[in-house]
PDB file of C-alpha atoms in Angstrom:
ATOM      1  CA  MET C   1     153.322  33.121  66.992  1.00 95.00           C
ATOM      2  CA  TYR C   2     150.849  35.386  65.196  1.00 98.00           C
ATOM      3  CA  ASP C   3     150.549  39.067  65.976  1.00 98.00           C
ATOM      4  CA  ALA C   4     146.792  38.556  66.287  1.00 98.00           C
ATOM      5  CA  ILE C   5     144.218  35.816  66.174  1.00 98.00           C
ATOM      6  CA  VAL C   6     140.745  36.990  65.200  1.00 98.00           C
ATOM      7  CA  ILE C   7     137.965  34.635  66.295  1.00 98.00           C
ATOM      8  CA  GLY C   8     134.827  35.078  64.232  1.00 97.00           C
ATOM      9  CA  ALA C   9     134.401  36.009  60.570  1.00 97.00           C
ATOM     10  CA  GLY C  10     131.337  38.186  60.426  1.00 96.00           C
ATOM     11  CA  PRO C  11     131.652  41.886  59.558  1.00 97.00           C
ATOM     12  CA  ALA C  12     133.655  42.707  62.713  1.00 98.00           C
ATOM     13  CA  GLY C  13     136.177  39.908  62.319  1.00 98.00           C
ATOM     14  CA  LEU C  14     136.561  40.357  58.561  1.00 98.00           C
ATOM     15  CA  GLN C  15     137.225  44.084  58.913  1.00 98.00           C
ATOM     16  CA  ALA C  16     139.661  43.516  61.783  1.00 98.00           C
ATOM     17  CA  ALA C  17     141.602  41.023  59.671  1.00 98.00           C
ATOM     18  CA  LEU C  18     141.665  43.428  56.717  1.00 98.00           C
ATOM     19  CA  THR C  19     143.012  46.289  58.822  1.00 98.00           C
ATOM     20  CA  LEU C  20     145.693  44.079  60.356  1.00 98.00           C
ATOM     21  CA  GLY C  21     146.612  42.630  56.973  1.00 98.00           C
ATOM     22  CA  ARG C  22     147.050  46.066  55.477  1.00 98.00           C
ATOM     23  CA  MET C  23     149.523  46.863  58.245  1.00 98.00           C
ATOM     24  CA  HIS C  24     151.423  43.632  57.523  1.00 98.00           C
ATOM     25  CA  ARG C  25     150.619  42.136  60.894  1.00 98.00           C
ATOM     26  CA  SER C  26     150.525  38.338  60.879  1.00 98.00           C
ATOM     27  CA  THR C  27     146.902  37.438  61.467  1.00 98.00           C
ATOM     28  CA  LEU C  28     144.974  34.199  61.791  1.00 98.00           C
ATOM     29  CA  LEU C  29     141.235  34.529  61.151  1.00 98.00           C
ATOM     30  CA  LEU C  30     139.191  31.617  62.498  1.00 98.00           C
ATOM     31  CA  ASP C  31     135.703  31.088  61.072  1.00 97.00           C
ATOM     32  CA  SER C  32     133.263  28.693  62.783  1.00 95.00           C
ATOM     33  CA  GLY C  33     130.690  29.162  60.013  1.00 94.00           C
ATOM     34  CA  GLU C  34     128.084  30.428  62.479  1.00 92.00           C
ATOM     35  CA  TYR C  35     126.707  33.934  61.976  1.00 92.00           C
ATOM     36  CA  ARG C  36     123.904  35.885  63.603  1.00 88.00           C
ATOM     37  CA  ASN C  37     122.529  36.796  60.175  1.00 87.00           C
ATOM     38  CA  GLY C  38     123.050  33.301  58.799  1.00 87.00           C
ATOM     39  CA  THR C  39     119.341  32.907  57.970  1.00 87.00           C
ATOM     40  CA  VAL C  40     118.951  36.413  56.531  1.00 90.00           C
ATOM     41  CA  GLN C  41     118.409  36.685  52.794  1.00 90.00           C
ATOM     42  CA  HIS C  42     119.518  40.298  52.327  1.00 93.00           C
ATOM     43  CA  MET C  43     121.421  42.867  54.386  1.00 93.00           C
ATOM     44  CA  HIS C  44     119.959  46.349  54.621  1.00 94.00           C
ATOM     45  CA  ASN C  45     121.070  49.767  55.850  1.00 94.00           C
ATOM     46  CA  VAL C  46     124.609  48.993  54.642  1.00 95.00           C
ATOM     47  CA  ILE C  47     125.803  51.656  52.241  1.00 94.00           C
ATOM     48  CA  ALA C  48     127.021  50.226  48.899  1.00 95.00           C
ATOM     49  CA  ASN C  49     125.737  46.812  49.998  1.00 95.00           C
ATOM     50  CA  ASP C  50     122.059  47.514  50.662  1.00 96.00           C
ATOM     51  CA  GLY C  51     120.217  44.345  49.651  1.00 95.00           C
ATOM     52  CA  THR C  52     123.346  42.203  49.358  1.00 96.00           C
ATOM     53  CA  PRO C  53     122.979  38.619  50.651  1.00 95.00           C
ATOM     54  CA  PRO C  54     125.167  38.215  53.760  1.00 95.00           C
ATOM     55  CA  ALA C  55     126.830  35.107  52.308  1.00 96.00           C
ATOM     56  CA  GLU C  56     127.847  37.114  49.224  1.00 97.00           C
ATOM     57  CA  PHE C  57     129.212  39.887  51.448  1.00 96.00           C
ATOM     58  CA  ARG C  58     131.332  37.384  53.392  1.00 97.00           C
ATOM     59  CA  ALA C  59     132.552  35.662  50.228  1.00 97.00           C
ATOM     60  CA  THR C  60     133.649  38.989  48.712  1.00 97.00           C
ATOM     61  CA  ALA C  61     135.441  39.944  51.926  1.00 97.00           C
ATOM     62  CA  ARG C  62     137.270  36.613  52.076  1.00 98.00           C
ATOM     63  CA  ALA C  63     138.318  36.907  48.438  1.00 98.00           C
ATOM     64  CA  GLN C  64     139.768  40.330  49.173  1.00 98.00           C
ATOM     65  CA  LEU C  65     141.573  39.061  52.284  1.00 98.00           C
ATOM     66  CA  ALA C  66     143.180  36.335  50.157  1.00 97.00           C
ATOM     67  CA  GLU C  67     145.249  39.099  48.523  1.00 97.00           C
ATOM     68  CA  TYR C  68     147.024  39.781  51.842  1.00 98.00           C
ATOM     69  CA  ALA C  69     149.885  37.402  52.508  1.00 98.00           C
ATOM     70  CA  ASP C  70     149.849  38.211  56.220  1.00 98.00           C
ATOM     71  CA  VAL C  71     146.253  37.010  56.704  1.00 98.00           C
ATOM     72  CA  GLU C  72     145.534  33.309  57.047  1.00 98.00           C
ATOM     73  CA  ILE C  73     141.966  32.003  57.232  1.00 98.00           C
ATOM     74  CA  ARG C  74     140.927  28.670  58.693  1.00 97.00           C
ATOM     75  CA  ASP C  75     137.388  27.308  58.796  1.00 97.00           C
ATOM     76  CA  VAL C  76     137.375  25.925  62.297  1.00 97.00           C
ATOM     77  CA  ALA C  77     135.573  26.493  65.592  1.00 96.00           C
ATOM     78  CA  VAL C  78     137.695  27.530  68.569  1.00 96.00           C
ATOM     79  CA  GLN C  79     137.285  25.527  71.764  1.00 96.00           C
ATOM     80  CA  ARG C  80     139.196  27.588  74.296  1.00 96.00           C
ATOM     81  CA  VAL C  81     141.316  30.720  74.709  1.00 97.00           C
ATOM     82  CA  ALA C  82     143.930  30.936  77.468  1.00 97.00           C
ATOM     83  CA  GLY C  83     147.168  32.731  78.292  1.00 96.00           C
ATOM     84  CA  ILE C  84     148.407  36.226  79.003  1.00 95.00           C
ATOM     85  CA  ALA C  85     149.178  39.298  76.926  1.00 95.00           C
ATOM     86  CA  GLY C  86     151.915  38.466  74.473  1.00 96.00           C
ATOM     87  CA  ASP C  87     151.330  34.728  74.721  1.00 97.00           C
ATOM     88  CA  PHE C  88     147.771  33.530  74.133  1.00 98.00           C
ATOM     89  CA  VAL C  89     146.941  29.975  73.085  1.00 98.00           C
ATOM     90  CA  VAL C  90     143.799  29.149  71.144  1.00 98.00           C
ATOM     91  CA  SER C  91     142.704  25.508  71.334  1.00 97.00           C
ATOM     92  CA  LEU C  92     141.307  24.002  68.131  1.00 96.00           C
ATOM     93  CA  PRO C  93     139.598  20.663  67.407  1.00 93.00           C
ATOM     94  CA  GLY C  94     141.703  17.525  67.268  1.00 93.00           C
ATOM     95  CA  GLY C  95     144.252  18.767  69.775  1.00 94.00           C
ATOM     96  CA  ALA C  96     145.613  21.503  67.493  1.00 96.00           C
ATOM     97  CA  SER C  97     146.383  24.987  68.782  1.00 97.00           C
ATOM     98  CA  ALA C  98     147.641  28.380  67.643  1.00 98.00           C
ATOM     99  CA  SER C  99     149.437  31.137  69.526  1.00 98.00           C
ATOM    100  CA  ALA C 100     149.288  34.909  69.255  1.00 98.00           C
ATOM    101  CA  ARG C 101     150.370  38.057  71.027  1.00 98.00           C
ATOM    102  CA  THR C 102     146.816  39.403  70.969  1.00 98.00           C
ATOM    103  CA  VAL C 103     143.303  38.076  70.388  1.00 98.00           C
ATOM    104  CA  ILE C 104     140.239  39.794  68.946  1.00 98.00           C
ATOM    105  CA  LEU C 105     136.928  38.189  69.880  1.00 98.00           C
ATOM    106  CA  ALA C 106     134.356  38.782  67.148  1.00 98.00           C
ATOM    107  CA  THR C 107     132.127  35.766  67.728  1.00 97.00           C
ATOM    108  CA  GLY C 108     128.831  37.645  67.751  1.00 93.00           C
ATOM    109  CA  ILE C 109     125.691  37.012  69.726  1.00 91.00           C
ATOM    110  CA  ALA C 110     122.864  34.521  69.366  1.00 90.00           C
ATOM    111  CA  ASP C 111     119.174  35.377  69.505  1.00 88.00           C
ATOM    112  CA  ASP C 112     117.040  33.379  71.926  1.00 91.00           C
ATOM    113  CA  LEU C 113     113.545  33.488  70.495  1.00 93.00           C
ATOM    114  CA  PRO C 114     110.372  33.107  72.533  1.00 94.00           C
ATOM    115  CA  PRO C 115     108.975  29.550  72.475  1.00 94.00           C
ATOM    116  CA  VAL C 116     106.512  30.018  69.630  1.00 96.00           C
ATOM    117  CA  GLU C 117     105.905  27.142  67.242  1.00 97.00           C
ATOM    118  CA  GLY C 118     107.223  27.944  63.765  1.00 97.00           C
ATOM    119  CA  LEU C 119     109.174  31.055  64.752  1.00 97.00           C
ATOM    120  CA  ASP C 120     112.625  29.521  64.318  1.00 95.00           C
ATOM    121  CA  ALA C 121     111.824  28.586  60.716  1.00 95.00           C
ATOM    122  CA  LEU C 122     110.752  32.155  59.918  1.00 96.00           C
ATOM    123  CA  TRP C 123     113.644  33.938  61.643  1.00 95.00           C
ATOM    124  CA  GLY C 124     115.320  36.285  59.170  1.00 92.00           C
ATOM    125  CA  ARG C 125     112.872  35.279  56.424  1.00 93.00           C
ATOM    126  CA  GLY C 126     109.549  36.549  57.698  1.00 96.00           C
ATOM    127  CA  ALA C 127     110.238  37.297  61.344  1.00 96.00           C
ATOM    128  CA  PHE C 128     112.641  40.052  62.371  1.00 95.00           C
ATOM    129  CA  SER C 129     113.772  42.179  65.295  1.00 92.00           C
ATOM    130  CA  CYS C 130     115.446  45.278  63.827  1.00 92.00           C
ATOM    131  CA  PRO C 131     113.338  48.109  62.346  1.00 95.00           C
ATOM    132  CA  PHE C 132     116.429  49.674  60.743  1.00 94.00           C
ATOM    133  CA  CYS C 133     117.329  46.422  58.990  1.00 93.00           C
ATOM    134  CA  ASP C 134     113.906  45.215  57.848  1.00 95.00           C
ATOM    135  CA  GLY C 135     111.280  47.877  58.497  1.00 97.00           C
ATOM    136  CA  HIS C 136     111.419  49.616  55.109  1.00 97.00           C
ATOM    137  CA  GLU C 137     110.554  46.407  53.246  1.00 96.00           C
ATOM    138  CA  HIS C 138     107.192  46.413  55.055  1.00 97.00           C
ATOM    139  CA  ALA C 139     106.225  50.011  54.227  1.00 98.00           C
ATOM    140  CA  GLY C 140     102.472  50.269  53.704  1.00 98.00           C
ATOM    141  CA  ARG C 141     101.963  46.594  54.557  1.00 98.00           C
ATOM    142  CA  PRO C 142     100.357  44.978  57.616  1.00 98.00           C
ATOM    143  CA  ILE C 143     102.663  43.547  60.254  1.00 98.00           C
ATOM    144  CA  ALA C 144     102.397  41.831  63.607  1.00 98.00           C
ATOM    145  CA  VAL C 145     104.466  42.626  66.670  1.00 98.00           C
ATOM    146  CA  LEU C 146     104.936  39.729  69.069  1.00 97.00           C
ATOM    147  CA  GLY C 147     105.950  40.041  72.675  1.00 95.00           C
ATOM    148  CA  ALA C 148     106.048  42.166  75.786  1.00 94.00           C
ATOM    149  CA  ALA C 149     103.968  45.342  75.720  1.00 95.00           C
ATOM    150  CA  ALA C 150     106.748  47.807  76.570  1.00 94.00           C
ATOM    151  CA  ARG C 151     109.059  46.623  73.792  1.00 94.00           C
ATOM    152  CA  ALA C 152     106.103  46.248  71.422  1.00 96.00           C
ATOM    153  CA  GLU C 153     105.220  49.907  72.004  1.00 96.00           C
ATOM    154  CA  HIS C 154     108.788  50.886  71.117  1.00 95.00           C
ATOM    155  CA  LEU C 155     108.617  48.968  67.837  1.00 96.00           C
ATOM    156  CA  ILE C 156     105.191  50.363  67.051  1.00 97.00           C
ATOM    157  CA  GLY C 157     106.480  53.870  67.671  1.00 96.00           C
ATOM    158  CA  MET C 158     109.284  53.345  65.150  1.00 96.00           C
ATOM    159  CA  LEU C 159     107.371  51.393  62.506  1.00 97.00           C
ATOM    160  CA  GLY C 160     103.910  52.931  62.826  1.00 97.00           C
ATOM    161  CA  ARG C 161     104.861  55.958  60.739  1.00 96.00           C
ATOM    162  CA  PHE C 162     105.208  53.979  57.526  1.00 98.00           C
ATOM    163  CA  VAL C 163     103.931  50.393  57.756  1.00 98.00           C
ATOM    164  CA  GLY C 164     100.296  49.394  57.396  1.00 97.00           C
ATOM    165  CA  VAL C 165      98.063  48.034  60.126  1.00 98.00           C
ATOM    166  CA  ILE C 166      99.991  46.743  63.162  1.00 98.00           C
ATOM    167  CA  THR C 167      98.607  43.896  65.254  1.00 98.00           C
ATOM    168  CA  ALA C 168     100.176  43.429  68.693  1.00 98.00           C
ATOM    169  CA  VAL C 169     100.077  39.843  69.917  1.00 98.00           C
ATOM    170  CA  PRO C 170     101.215  38.744  73.389  1.00 97.00           C
ATOM    171  CA  VAL C 171     103.500  35.772  74.002  1.00 97.00           C
ATOM    172  CA  GLY C 172     102.762  33.483  76.922  1.00 94.00           C
ATOM    173  CA  GLU C 173     100.464  35.673  79.011  1.00 94.00           C
ATOM    174  CA  PRO C 174      97.708  38.018  77.767  1.00 97.00           C
ATOM    175  CA  TYR C 175      98.262  41.748  77.942  1.00 97.00           C
ATOM    176  CA  THR C 176      96.721  43.529  80.906  1.00 97.00           C
ATOM    177  CA  ASP C 177      93.843  45.928  80.313  1.00 97.00           C
ATOM    178  CA  GLU C 178      96.253  48.804  80.903  1.00 97.00           C
ATOM    179  CA  GLU C 179      98.707  47.419  78.352  1.00 97.00           C
ATOM    180  CA  VAL C 180      95.922  46.907  75.821  1.00 97.00           C
ATOM    181  CA  ALA C 181      94.806  50.512  76.241  1.00 97.00           C
ATOM    182  CA  SER C 182      98.353  51.787  75.837  1.00 97.00           C
ATOM    183  CA  LEU C 183      98.985  49.712  72.695  1.00 97.00           C
ATOM    184  CA  GLU C 184      95.681  50.798  71.175  1.00 97.00           C
ATOM    185  CA  ALA C 185      96.557  54.408  71.928  1.00 96.00           C
ATOM    186  CA  ARG C 186      99.627  53.843  69.759  1.00 95.00           C
ATOM    187  CA  GLY C 187      97.316  52.888  66.900  1.00 95.00           C
ATOM    188  CA  ALA C 188      97.768  49.126  67.062  1.00 97.00           C
ATOM    189  CA  ARG C 189      95.153  46.427  66.917  1.00 97.00           C
ATOM    190  CA  VAL C 190      95.584  44.186  69.939  1.00 97.00           C
ATOM    191  CA  SER C 191      95.018  40.461  70.269  1.00 97.00           C
ATOM    192  CA  ARG C 192      93.547  39.509  73.621  1.00 95.00           C
ATOM    193  CA  THR C 193      94.908  35.976  73.326  1.00 97.00           C
ATOM    194  CA  PRO C 194      98.586  34.945  73.110  1.00 97.00           C
ATOM    195  CA  VAL C 195     100.178  33.565  69.984  1.00 98.00           C
ATOM    196  CA  ASP C 196      99.935  29.792  69.484  1.00 97.00           C
ATOM    197  CA  SER C 197     102.040  29.432  66.332  1.00 98.00           C
ATOM    198  CA  VAL C 198     103.296  31.235  63.256  1.00 98.00           C
ATOM    199  CA  GLY C 199     103.869  29.989  59.734  1.00 97.00           C
ATOM    200  CA  ARG C 200     103.901  30.720  56.040  1.00 96.00           C
ATOM    201  CA  ALA C 201     100.825  31.891  54.139  1.00 92.00           C
ATOM    202  CA  GLY C 202     102.115  32.074  50.568  1.00 93.00           C
ATOM    203  CA  ASP C 203     104.433  35.074  50.407  1.00 92.00           C
ATOM    204  CA  ASP C 204     103.083  36.349  53.723  1.00 96.00           C
ATOM    205  CA  VAL C 205     103.024  34.901  57.214  1.00 97.00           C
ATOM    206  CA  VAL C 206     100.198  34.006  59.529  1.00 98.00           C
ATOM    207  CA  VAL C 207     100.027  34.469  63.292  1.00 98.00           C
ATOM    208  CA  ARG C 208      97.627  32.040  64.944  1.00 98.00           C
ATOM    209  CA  THR C 209      96.019  32.538  68.341  1.00 97.00           C
ATOM    210  CA  ALA C 210      93.316  30.534  70.109  1.00 95.00           C
ATOM    211  CA  ASP C 211      90.557  32.628  68.529  1.00 93.00           C
ATOM    212  CA  ALA C 212      91.965  34.181  65.339  1.00 95.00           C
ATOM    213  CA  GLU C 213      94.435  34.079  62.488  1.00 96.00           C
ATOM    214  CA  HIS C 214      96.253  37.268  61.507  1.00 97.00           C
ATOM    215  CA  GLU C 215      97.768  37.261  58.012  1.00 97.00           C
ATOM    216  CA  VAL C 216     100.531  39.852  57.729  1.00 98.00           C
ATOM    217  CA  ALA C 217     103.508  40.719  55.559  1.00 98.00           C
ATOM    218  CA  GLY C 218     105.979  40.132  58.373  1.00 97.00           C
ATOM    219  CA  ILE C 219     106.496  39.726  62.094  1.00 98.00           C
ATOM    220  CA  PHE C 220     108.646  41.846  64.385  1.00 97.00           C
ATOM    221  CA  VAL C 221     109.572  40.090  67.604  1.00 96.00           C
ATOM    222  CA  ALA C 222     109.609  42.215  70.741  1.00 92.00           C
ATOM    223  CA  SER C 223     110.653  39.419  73.102  1.00 79.00           C
ATOM    224  CA  ALA C 224     113.877  38.033  71.616  1.00 77.00           C
ATOM    225  CA  SER C 225     116.819  38.047  74.001  1.00 83.00           C
ATOM    226  CA  MET C 226     120.526  37.973  73.172  1.00 84.00           C
ATOM    227  CA  ARG C 227     123.425  36.009  74.611  1.00 90.00           C
ATOM    228  CA  GLN C 228     127.119  35.524  73.927  1.00 92.00           C
ATOM    229  CA  ARG C 229     127.420  32.912  71.181  1.00 92.00           C
ATOM    230  CA  ALA C 230     130.796  31.661  72.433  1.00 95.00           C
ATOM    231  CA  PRO C 231     132.133  30.861  75.944  1.00 95.00           C
ATOM    232  CA  PHE C 232     135.345  32.850  75.702  1.00 96.00           C
ATOM    233  CA  ALA C 233     134.283  35.850  77.797  1.00 96.00           C
ATOM    234  CA  ALA C 234     133.577  33.516  80.706  1.00 95.00           C
ATOM    235  CA  GLN C 235     136.733  31.478  80.101  1.00 94.00           C
ATOM    236  CA  LEU C 236     138.871  34.601  80.235  1.00 96.00           C
ATOM    237  CA  GLY C 237     137.002  36.270  83.093  1.00 96.00           C
ATOM    238  CA  LEU C 238     136.289  39.394  81.054  1.00 97.00           C
ATOM    239  CA  GLY C 239     134.483  42.322  82.645  1.00 97.00           C
ATOM    240  CA  MET C 240     130.842  42.312  81.580  1.00 97.00           C
ATOM    241  CA  LEU C 241     128.135  44.974  81.395  1.00 96.00           C
ATOM    242  CA  GLU C 242     124.519  44.815  82.558  1.00 93.00           C
ATOM    243  CA  SER C 243     123.466  44.297  78.943  1.00 92.00           C
ATOM    244  CA  GLY C 244     125.291  40.956  78.905  1.00 93.00           C
ATOM    245  CA  ALA C 245     127.925  42.353  76.549  1.00 95.00           C
ATOM    246  CA  ILE C 246     131.672  42.571  77.128  1.00 97.00           C
ATOM    247  CA  GLY C 247     132.835  45.930  78.395  1.00 97.00           C
ATOM    248  CA  ILE C 248     135.390  47.600  76.117  1.00 98.00           C
ATOM    249  CA  ASP C 249     137.108  50.943  75.632  1.00 98.00           C
ATOM    250  CA  GLU C 250     137.078  53.011  72.442  1.00 97.00           C
ATOM    251  CA  PHE C 251     139.550  50.648  70.772  1.00 98.00           C
ATOM    252  CA  GLY C 252     137.969  47.366  71.789  1.00 98.00           C
ATOM    253  CA  ARG C 253     140.206  46.645  74.760  1.00 98.00           C
ATOM    254  CA  THR C 254     138.588  44.404  77.344  1.00 98.00           C
ATOM    255  CA  SER C 255     139.446  44.120  81.043  1.00 98.00           C
ATOM    256  CA  VAL C 256     142.135  41.538  80.204  1.00 98.00           C
ATOM    257  CA  PRO C 257     145.269  42.986  78.563  1.00 98.00           C
ATOM    258  CA  GLY C 258     145.804  41.699  75.054  1.00 98.00           C
ATOM    259  CA  ILE C 259     142.179  40.585  74.602  1.00 98.00           C
ATOM    260  CA  PHE C 260     139.992  42.757  72.371  1.00 98.00           C
ATOM    261  CA  ALA C 261     136.326  42.411  71.461  1.00 98.00           C
ATOM    262  CA  ALA C 262     134.360  43.776  68.517  1.00 98.00           C
ATOM    263  CA  GLY C 263     130.883  43.614  67.081  1.00 96.00           C
ATOM    264  CA  ASP C 264     127.629  42.998  68.895  1.00 94.00           C
ATOM    265  CA  ILE C 265     129.283  41.001  71.690  1.00 96.00           C
ATOM    266  CA  ALA C 266     130.729  44.180  73.199  1.00 97.00           C
ATOM    267  CA  HIS C 267     130.172  47.877  73.740  1.00 97.00           C
ATOM    268  CA  ARG C 268     131.409  50.825  75.768  1.00 96.00           C
ATOM    269  CA  ALA C 269     129.781  51.397  79.139  1.00 96.00           C
ATOM    270  CA  SER C 270     128.490  54.783  77.928  1.00 95.00           C
ATOM    271  CA  LEU C 271     126.107  53.030  75.502  1.00 93.00           C
ATOM    272  CA  PRO C 272     122.894  51.311  76.612  1.00 90.00           C
ATOM    273  CA  GLY C 273     123.643  48.138  74.695  1.00 88.00           C
ATOM    274  CA  PRO C 274     125.408  46.608  71.689  1.00 88.00           C
ATOM    275  CA  MET C 275     124.833  48.258  68.328  1.00 83.00           C
ATOM    276  CA  ALA C 276     123.673  45.296  66.287  1.00 84.00           C
ATOM    277  CA  ALA C 277     124.314  46.481  62.737  1.00 92.00           C
ATOM    278  CA  VAL C 278     126.719  45.430  59.995  1.00 95.00           C
ATOM    279  CA  MET C 279     128.287  48.873  59.615  1.00 95.00           C
ATOM    280  CA  MET C 280     128.723  49.279  63.359  1.00 95.00           C
ATOM    281  CA  ALA C 281     130.261  45.818  63.663  1.00 96.00           C
ATOM    282  CA  ALA C 282     132.738  46.517  60.883  1.00 97.00           C
ATOM    283  CA  THR C 283     133.664  49.835  62.485  1.00 97.00           C
ATOM    284  CA  ALA C 284     134.214  48.099  65.812  1.00 97.00           C
ATOM    285  CA  GLY C 285     136.419  45.526  64.089  1.00 98.00           C
ATOM    286  CA  GLN C 286     138.566  48.248  62.558  1.00 98.00           C
ATOM    287  CA  LEU C 287     138.904  50.069  65.890  1.00 98.00           C
ATOM    288  CA  ALA C 288     139.887  46.837  67.646  1.00 98.00           C
ATOM    289  CA  ALA C 289     142.540  46.193  65.005  1.00 98.00           C
ATOM    290  CA  VAL C 290     143.900  49.698  65.535  1.00 98.00           C
ATOM    291  CA  GLY C 291     143.970  48.985  69.279  1.00 98.00           C
ATOM    292  CA  VAL C 292     145.947  45.802  68.628  1.00 98.00           C
ATOM    293  CA  ILE C 293     148.461  47.690  66.518  1.00 98.00           C
ATOM    294  CA  GLN C 294     148.805  50.346  69.230  1.00 97.00           C
ATOM    295  CA  ASP C 295     149.521  47.682  71.846  1.00 97.00           C
ATOM    296  CA  LEU C 296     151.970  45.816  69.625  1.00 97.00           C
ATOM    297  CA  MET C 297     153.860  49.034  68.959  1.00 96.00           C
ATOM    298  CA  ALA C 298     153.943  49.840  72.674  1.00 95.00           C
ATOM    299  CA  SER C 299     155.441  46.420  73.369  1.00 91.00           C
ATOM    300  CA  GLN C 300     157.839  46.838  70.430  1.00 85.00           C
ATOM    301  CA  ALA C 301     156.473  43.703  68.798  1.00 75.00           C
TER     302      ALA C 301
END
């Protein structure tokens, strides 16, 4: 019986395990090997780690966790979580299981990209969604923004101050005349025809439509949607928010006692959505670990 099982070994799960380990709480960290930034070459906007490859970041964190005798790491994907506070059972492949008094879900979200040929291959390596994470690298360079006009305007408003020429390209259906006028008023060039495919063009990328090819330094996708990567929120009947994220309090507590959530799968109801950033995920993991310790102390465990 562990004090805590942490499911997911991205920044949120790694930090949660570190905090628990430093308080000598027996912790099992389960790593499926799937990460939202798994295709990303370098992390950005992470103080002291700006430009660090995510795989290097995770390897360093795991090496540091190895120094804590109370933290055990297994590379395995969880199949199911069941039980009640003080007695949760996590089902593992091959009929194995592990038990814990508390569980921290840190499984992250998955990005569902619009159905554009070639986009999957570029994701994280030429196509992006976060201006804070990848905007600076495109300063002074031409970019394309793909997707719905409203979200495209938001990205243009953030990036237009420092990137080069921005070309807005619709996905699926053409922009309306009103949307074209609004995007042009933001300073963007606007394609009247939707994107057909995207691909590499040397060090740059190319966006192809029925009547043109736009060669740019990078693509920002305005139509990607997010979903829970793992089924555990549904399995446990956790309270959800309109954003699709798990509802939590300030210390990561979900609607089910003993179940905590951290990272971009969860946020407080006072926020409009999950804060998808490495630093924010790590902070959420630390807060969830503190919440676990509070609950264990209250139960005298």
